PDB file of C-alpha atoms in Angstrom:
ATOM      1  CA  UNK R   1      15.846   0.209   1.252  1.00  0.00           C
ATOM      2  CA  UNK R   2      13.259  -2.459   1.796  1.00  0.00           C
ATOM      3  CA  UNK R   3      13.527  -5.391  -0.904  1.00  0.00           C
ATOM      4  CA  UNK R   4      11.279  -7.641  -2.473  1.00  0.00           C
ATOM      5  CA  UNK R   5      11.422  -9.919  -5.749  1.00  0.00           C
ATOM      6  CA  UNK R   6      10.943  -7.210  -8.084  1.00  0.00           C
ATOM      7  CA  UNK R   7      10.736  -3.962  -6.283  1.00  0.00           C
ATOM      8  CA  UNK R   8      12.269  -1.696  -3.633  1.00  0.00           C
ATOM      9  CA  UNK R   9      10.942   0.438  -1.367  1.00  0.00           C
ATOM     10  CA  UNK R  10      12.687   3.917  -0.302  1.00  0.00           C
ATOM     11  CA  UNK R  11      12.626   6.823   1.267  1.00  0.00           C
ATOM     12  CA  UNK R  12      11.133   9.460  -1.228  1.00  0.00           C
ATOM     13  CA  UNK R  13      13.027  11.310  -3.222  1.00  0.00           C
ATOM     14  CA  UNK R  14      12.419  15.785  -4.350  1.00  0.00           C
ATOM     15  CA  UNK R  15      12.483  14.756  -7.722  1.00  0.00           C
ATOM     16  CA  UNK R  16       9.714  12.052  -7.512  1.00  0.00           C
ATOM     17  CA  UNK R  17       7.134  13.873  -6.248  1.00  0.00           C
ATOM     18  CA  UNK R  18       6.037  15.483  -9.840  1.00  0.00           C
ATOM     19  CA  UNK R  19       6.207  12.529 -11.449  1.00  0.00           C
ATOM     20  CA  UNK R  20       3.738  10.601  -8.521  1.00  0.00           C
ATOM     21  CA  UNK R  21       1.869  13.912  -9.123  1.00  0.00           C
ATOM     22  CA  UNK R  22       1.352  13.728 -12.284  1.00  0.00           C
ATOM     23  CA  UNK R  23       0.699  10.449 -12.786  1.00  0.00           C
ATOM     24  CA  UNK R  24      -1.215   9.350  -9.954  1.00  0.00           C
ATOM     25  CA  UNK R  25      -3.309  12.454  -8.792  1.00  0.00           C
ATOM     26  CA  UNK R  26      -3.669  14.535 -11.949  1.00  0.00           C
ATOM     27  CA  UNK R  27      -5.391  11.241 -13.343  1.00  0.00           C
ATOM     28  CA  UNK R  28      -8.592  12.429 -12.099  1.00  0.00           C
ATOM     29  CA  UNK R  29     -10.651   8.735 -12.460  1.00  0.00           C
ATOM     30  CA  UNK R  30      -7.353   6.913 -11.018  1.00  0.00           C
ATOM     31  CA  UNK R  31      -7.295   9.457  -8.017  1.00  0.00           C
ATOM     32  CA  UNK R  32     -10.878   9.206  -7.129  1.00  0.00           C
ATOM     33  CA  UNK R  33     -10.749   5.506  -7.084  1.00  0.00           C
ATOM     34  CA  UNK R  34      -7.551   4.942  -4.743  1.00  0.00           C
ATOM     35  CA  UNK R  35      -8.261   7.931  -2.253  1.00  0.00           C
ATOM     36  CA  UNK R  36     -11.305   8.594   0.447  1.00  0.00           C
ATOM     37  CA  UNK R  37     -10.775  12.696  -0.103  1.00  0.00           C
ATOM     38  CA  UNK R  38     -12.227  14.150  -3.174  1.00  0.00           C
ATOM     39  CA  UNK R  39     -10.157  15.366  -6.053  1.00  0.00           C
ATOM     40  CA  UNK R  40      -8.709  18.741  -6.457  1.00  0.00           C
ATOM     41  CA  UNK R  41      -5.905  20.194  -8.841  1.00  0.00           C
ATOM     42  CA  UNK R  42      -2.459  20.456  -7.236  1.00  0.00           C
ATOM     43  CA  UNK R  43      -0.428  23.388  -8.213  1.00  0.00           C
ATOM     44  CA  UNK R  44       3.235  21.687  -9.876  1.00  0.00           C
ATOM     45  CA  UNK R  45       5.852  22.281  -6.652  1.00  0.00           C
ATOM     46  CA  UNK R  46       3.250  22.782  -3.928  1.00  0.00           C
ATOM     47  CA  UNK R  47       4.506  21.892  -0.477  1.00  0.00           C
ATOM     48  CA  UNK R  48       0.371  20.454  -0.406  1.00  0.00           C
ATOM     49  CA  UNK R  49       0.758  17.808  -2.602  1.00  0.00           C
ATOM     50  CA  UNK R  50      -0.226  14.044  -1.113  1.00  0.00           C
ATOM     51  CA  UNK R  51       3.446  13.051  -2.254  1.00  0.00           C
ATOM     52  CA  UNK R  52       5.568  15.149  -0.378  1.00  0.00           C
ATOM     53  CA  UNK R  53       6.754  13.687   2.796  1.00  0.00           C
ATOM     54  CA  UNK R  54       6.631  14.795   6.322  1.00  0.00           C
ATOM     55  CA  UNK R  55       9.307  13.013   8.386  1.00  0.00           C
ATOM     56  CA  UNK R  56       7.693  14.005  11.875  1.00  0.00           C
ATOM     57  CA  UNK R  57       4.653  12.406  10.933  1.00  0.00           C
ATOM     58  CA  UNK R  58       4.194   8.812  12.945  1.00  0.00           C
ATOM     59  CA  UNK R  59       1.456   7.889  12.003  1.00  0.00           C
ATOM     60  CA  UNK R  60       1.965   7.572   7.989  1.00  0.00           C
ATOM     61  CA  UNK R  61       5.154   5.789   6.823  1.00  0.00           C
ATOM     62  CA  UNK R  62       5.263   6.485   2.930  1.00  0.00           C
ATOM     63  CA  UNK R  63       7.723   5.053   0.535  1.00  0.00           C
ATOM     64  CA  UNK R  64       8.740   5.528  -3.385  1.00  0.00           C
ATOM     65  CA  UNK R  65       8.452   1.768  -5.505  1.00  0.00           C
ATOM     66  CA  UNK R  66      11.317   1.204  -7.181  1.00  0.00           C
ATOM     67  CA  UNK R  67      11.857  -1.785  -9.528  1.00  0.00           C
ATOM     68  CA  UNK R  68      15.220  -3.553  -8.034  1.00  0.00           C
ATOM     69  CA  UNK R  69      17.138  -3.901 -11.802  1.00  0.00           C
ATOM     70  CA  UNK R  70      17.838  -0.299 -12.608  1.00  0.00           C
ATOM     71  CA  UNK R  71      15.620   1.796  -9.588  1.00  0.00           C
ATOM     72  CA  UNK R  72      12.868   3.467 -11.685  1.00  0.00           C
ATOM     73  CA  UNK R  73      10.329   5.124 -10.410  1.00  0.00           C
ATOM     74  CA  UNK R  74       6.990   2.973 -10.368  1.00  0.00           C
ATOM     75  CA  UNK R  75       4.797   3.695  -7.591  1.00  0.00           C
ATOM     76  CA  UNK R  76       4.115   4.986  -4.486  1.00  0.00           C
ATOM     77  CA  UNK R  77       3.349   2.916  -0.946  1.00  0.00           C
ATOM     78  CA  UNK R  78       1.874   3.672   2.576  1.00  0.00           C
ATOM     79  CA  UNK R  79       1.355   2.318   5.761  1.00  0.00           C
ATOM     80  CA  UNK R  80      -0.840   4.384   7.415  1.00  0.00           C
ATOM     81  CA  UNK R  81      -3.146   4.929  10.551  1.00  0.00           C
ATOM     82  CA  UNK R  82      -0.903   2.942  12.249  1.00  0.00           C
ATOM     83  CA  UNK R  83      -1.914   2.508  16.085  1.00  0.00           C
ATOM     84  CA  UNK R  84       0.896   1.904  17.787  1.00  0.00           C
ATOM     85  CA  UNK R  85      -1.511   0.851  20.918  1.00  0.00           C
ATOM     86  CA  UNK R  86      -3.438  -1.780  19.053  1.00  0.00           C
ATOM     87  CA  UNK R  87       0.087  -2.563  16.877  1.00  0.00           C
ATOM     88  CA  UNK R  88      -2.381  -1.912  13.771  1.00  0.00           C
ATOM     89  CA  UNK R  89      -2.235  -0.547  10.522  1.00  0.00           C
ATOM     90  CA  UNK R  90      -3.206   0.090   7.158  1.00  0.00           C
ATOM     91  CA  UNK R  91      -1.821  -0.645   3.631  1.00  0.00           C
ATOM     92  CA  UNK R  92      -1.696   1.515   0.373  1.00  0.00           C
ATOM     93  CA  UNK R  93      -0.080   1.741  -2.866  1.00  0.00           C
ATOM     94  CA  UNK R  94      -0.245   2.905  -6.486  1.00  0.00           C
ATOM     95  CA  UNK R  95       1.267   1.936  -9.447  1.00  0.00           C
ATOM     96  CA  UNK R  96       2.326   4.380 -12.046  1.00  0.00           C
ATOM     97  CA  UNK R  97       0.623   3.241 -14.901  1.00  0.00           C
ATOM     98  CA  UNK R  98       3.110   1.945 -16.841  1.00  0.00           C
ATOM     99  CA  UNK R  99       4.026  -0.447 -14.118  1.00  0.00           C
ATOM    100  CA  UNK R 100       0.917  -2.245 -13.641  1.00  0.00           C
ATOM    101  CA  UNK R 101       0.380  -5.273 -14.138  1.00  0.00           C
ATOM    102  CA  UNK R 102       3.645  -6.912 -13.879  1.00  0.00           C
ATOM    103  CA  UNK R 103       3.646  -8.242 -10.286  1.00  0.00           C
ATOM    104  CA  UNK R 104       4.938  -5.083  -8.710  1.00  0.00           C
ATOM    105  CA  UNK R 105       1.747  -4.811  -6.127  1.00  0.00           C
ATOM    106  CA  UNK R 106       1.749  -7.986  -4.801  1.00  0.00           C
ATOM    107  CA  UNK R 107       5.373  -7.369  -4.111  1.00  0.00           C
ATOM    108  CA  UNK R 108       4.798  -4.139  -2.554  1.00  0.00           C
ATOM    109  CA  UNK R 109       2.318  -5.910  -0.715  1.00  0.00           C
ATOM    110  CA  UNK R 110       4.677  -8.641   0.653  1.00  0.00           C
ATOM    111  CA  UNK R 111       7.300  -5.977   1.536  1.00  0.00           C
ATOM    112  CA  UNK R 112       4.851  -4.083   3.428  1.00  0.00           C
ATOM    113  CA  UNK R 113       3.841  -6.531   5.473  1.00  0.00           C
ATOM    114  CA  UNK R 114       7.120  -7.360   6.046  1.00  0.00           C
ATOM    115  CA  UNK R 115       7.911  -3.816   7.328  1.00  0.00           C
ATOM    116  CA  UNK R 116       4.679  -4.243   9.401  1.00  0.00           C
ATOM    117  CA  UNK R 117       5.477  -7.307  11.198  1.00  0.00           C
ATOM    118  CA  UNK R 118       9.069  -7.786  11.613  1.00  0.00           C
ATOM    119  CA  UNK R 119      10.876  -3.790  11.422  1.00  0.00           C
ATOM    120  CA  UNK R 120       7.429  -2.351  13.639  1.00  0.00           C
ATOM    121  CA  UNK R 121       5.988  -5.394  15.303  1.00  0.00           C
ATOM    122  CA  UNK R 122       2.540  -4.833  14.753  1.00  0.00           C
ATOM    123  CA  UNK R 123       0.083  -7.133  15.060  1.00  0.00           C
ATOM    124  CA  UNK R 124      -2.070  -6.578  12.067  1.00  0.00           C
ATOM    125  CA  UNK R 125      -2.714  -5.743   8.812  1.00  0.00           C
ATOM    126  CA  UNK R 126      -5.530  -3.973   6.714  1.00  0.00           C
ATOM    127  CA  UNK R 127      -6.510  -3.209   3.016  1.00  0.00           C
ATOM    128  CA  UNK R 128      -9.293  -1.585   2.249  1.00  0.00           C
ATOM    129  CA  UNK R 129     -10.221  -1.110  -1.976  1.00  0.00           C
ATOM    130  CA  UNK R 130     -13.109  -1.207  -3.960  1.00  0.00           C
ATOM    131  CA  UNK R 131     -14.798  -4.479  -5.164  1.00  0.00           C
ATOM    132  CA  UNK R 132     -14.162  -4.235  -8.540  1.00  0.00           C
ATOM    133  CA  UNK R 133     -10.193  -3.823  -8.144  1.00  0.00           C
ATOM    134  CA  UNK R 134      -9.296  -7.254  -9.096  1.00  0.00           C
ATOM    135  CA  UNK R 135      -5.590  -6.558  -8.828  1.00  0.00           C
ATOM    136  CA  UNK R 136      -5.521  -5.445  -5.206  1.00  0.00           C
ATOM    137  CA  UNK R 137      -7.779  -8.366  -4.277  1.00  0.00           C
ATOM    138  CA  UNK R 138      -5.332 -10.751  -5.933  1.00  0.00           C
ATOM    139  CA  UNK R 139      -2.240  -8.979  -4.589  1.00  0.00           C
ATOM    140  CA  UNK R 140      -3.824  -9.048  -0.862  1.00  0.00           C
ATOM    141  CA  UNK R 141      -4.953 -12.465  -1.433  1.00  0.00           C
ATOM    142  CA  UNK R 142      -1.549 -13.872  -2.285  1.00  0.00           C
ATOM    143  CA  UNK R 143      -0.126 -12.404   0.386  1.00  0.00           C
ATOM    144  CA  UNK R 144      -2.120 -14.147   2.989  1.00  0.00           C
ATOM    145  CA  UNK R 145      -4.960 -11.180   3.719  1.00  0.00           C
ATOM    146  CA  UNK R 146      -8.580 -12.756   4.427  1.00  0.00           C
ATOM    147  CA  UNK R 147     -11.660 -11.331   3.506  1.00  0.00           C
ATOM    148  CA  UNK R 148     -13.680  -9.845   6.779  1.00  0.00           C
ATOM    149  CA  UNK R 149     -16.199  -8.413   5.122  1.00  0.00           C
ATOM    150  CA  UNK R 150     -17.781  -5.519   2.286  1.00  0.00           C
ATOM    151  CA  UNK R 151     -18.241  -2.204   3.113  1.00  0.00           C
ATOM    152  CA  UNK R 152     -21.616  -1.673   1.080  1.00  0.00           C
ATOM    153  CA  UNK R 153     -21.461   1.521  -0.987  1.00  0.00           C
ATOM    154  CA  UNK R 154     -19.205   3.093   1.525  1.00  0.00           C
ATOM    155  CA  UNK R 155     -17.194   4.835  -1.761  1.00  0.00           C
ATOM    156  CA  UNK R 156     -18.482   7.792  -3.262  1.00  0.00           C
ATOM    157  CA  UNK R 157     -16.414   6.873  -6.738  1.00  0.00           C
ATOM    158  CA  UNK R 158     -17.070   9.263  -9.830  1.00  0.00           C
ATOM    159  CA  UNK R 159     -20.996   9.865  -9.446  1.00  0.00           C
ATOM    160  CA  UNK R 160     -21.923   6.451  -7.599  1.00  0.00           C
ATOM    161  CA  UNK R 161     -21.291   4.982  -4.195  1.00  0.00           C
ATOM    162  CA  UNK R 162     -18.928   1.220  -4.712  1.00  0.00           C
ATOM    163  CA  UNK R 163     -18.716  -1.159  -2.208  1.00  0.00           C
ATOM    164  CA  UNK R 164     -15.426  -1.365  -0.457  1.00  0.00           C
ATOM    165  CA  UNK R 165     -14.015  -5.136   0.432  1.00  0.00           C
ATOM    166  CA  UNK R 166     -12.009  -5.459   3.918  1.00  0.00           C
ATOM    167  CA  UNK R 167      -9.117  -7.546   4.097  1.00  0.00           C
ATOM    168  CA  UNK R 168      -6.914  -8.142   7.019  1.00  0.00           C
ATOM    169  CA  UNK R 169      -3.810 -10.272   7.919  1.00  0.00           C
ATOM    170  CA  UNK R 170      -2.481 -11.179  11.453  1.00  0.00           C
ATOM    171  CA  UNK R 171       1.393 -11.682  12.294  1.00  0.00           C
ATOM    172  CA  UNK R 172       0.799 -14.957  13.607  1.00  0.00           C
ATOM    173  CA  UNK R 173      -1.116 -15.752  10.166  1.00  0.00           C
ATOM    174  CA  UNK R 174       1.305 -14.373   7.709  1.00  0.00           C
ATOM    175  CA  UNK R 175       4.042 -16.450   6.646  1.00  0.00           C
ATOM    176  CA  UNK R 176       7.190 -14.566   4.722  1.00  0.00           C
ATOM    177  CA  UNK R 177       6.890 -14.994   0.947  1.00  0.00           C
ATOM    178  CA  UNK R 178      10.249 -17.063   1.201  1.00  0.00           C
ATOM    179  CA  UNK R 179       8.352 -19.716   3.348  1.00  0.00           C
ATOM    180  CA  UNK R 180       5.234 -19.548   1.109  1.00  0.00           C
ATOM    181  CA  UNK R 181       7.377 -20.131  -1.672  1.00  0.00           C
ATOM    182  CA  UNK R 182       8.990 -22.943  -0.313  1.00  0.00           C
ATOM    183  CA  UNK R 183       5.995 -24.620   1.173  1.00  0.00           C
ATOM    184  CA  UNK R 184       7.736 -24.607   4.108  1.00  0.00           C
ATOM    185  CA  UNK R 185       5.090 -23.879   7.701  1.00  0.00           C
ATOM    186  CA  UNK R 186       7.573 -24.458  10.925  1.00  0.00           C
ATOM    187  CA  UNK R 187       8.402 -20.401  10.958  1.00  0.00           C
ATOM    188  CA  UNK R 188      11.205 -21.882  13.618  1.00  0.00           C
ATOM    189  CA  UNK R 189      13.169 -23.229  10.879  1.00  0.00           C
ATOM    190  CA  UNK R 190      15.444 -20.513   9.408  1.00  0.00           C
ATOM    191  CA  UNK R 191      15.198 -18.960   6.222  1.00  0.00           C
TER     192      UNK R 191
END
């Protein structure tokens, strides 16, 4: 398990895959706004659900969000797209509703970039999510991503196109949360 402050991230588990299902994609307006394909119903126990894992995949890594006291179920995470050539990839998450807003993404956040940069060595980072999600800005933000731009109405969103913000974060820009924390810059010194 990967560790942060608050949260943990795992390999999934059978018996979270209903509860990310019904939580996180059956919440039509929730699902529409965190994913780039459109909506459809997802019969309970199908082997097609988003959630369920395929361990031969390389290209997706995907993880269950555990908080670290008592390992509850609180979200899902991704890297994904990642380009082993261009040591690139992207960064997703979702919080099960009754976790958000307590600090758990910009944890998830910090432990995925950890995963990115140290365990695969990539170079860097991307978020993509729509302008009017402050909590992913702030959790990207915190976490050392820069703004590189707005992807005008480039989400088709519930009946109207959204503009998407891009953030991105290098390896030799991000700084473990430990060292951020700290105020420490000299990444020689040890941690």
């Amino acid at each position: 398990m990967l560790r942060g402050d608050k949260v943990g991230l795992r390999a999934r588990h059978e018996d979270d895959i209903p509860i990310l299902q019904a939580e996180l994609n059956d919440d039509v307006v929730t699902y529409s706004r965190s994913d780039t394909r459109p909506w459809r119903p997802v019969t309970p126990g199908s082997k097609h659900s988003q959630f369920v894992v395929d361990d031969k995949e390389q290209r997706h890594v995907s993880f269950s969000v555990v908080e670290l006291g008592g390992g509850t179920l609180v979200g899902d995470a991704v890297l994904w797209n990642i380009d082993n050539h261009n040591r690139s990839a992207h960064i997703g998450l979702g919080l099960l509703p009754s976790a958000r807003g307590k600090g758990y993404g910009t944890d998830v956040v910090a432990v995925l970039s950890h995963y990115g940069f140290v365990v695969r060595g990539l170079h860097r980072l991307q978020i993509e999510t729509l302008s009017d999600n402050p909590a992913m800005l702030r959790s990207a933000e915190r976490n050392g991503f820069v703004r590189e731009g707005v992807l005008r109405s480039s989400a088709w969103v519930m009946g109207e196109f959204v503009d998407e913000v891009l953030l991105g974060l290098l390896a030799e820009d991000w700084m473990p949360k430990s060292q951020r924390v700290q105020g420490r810059t000299d990444r020689s010194e040890p941690t």
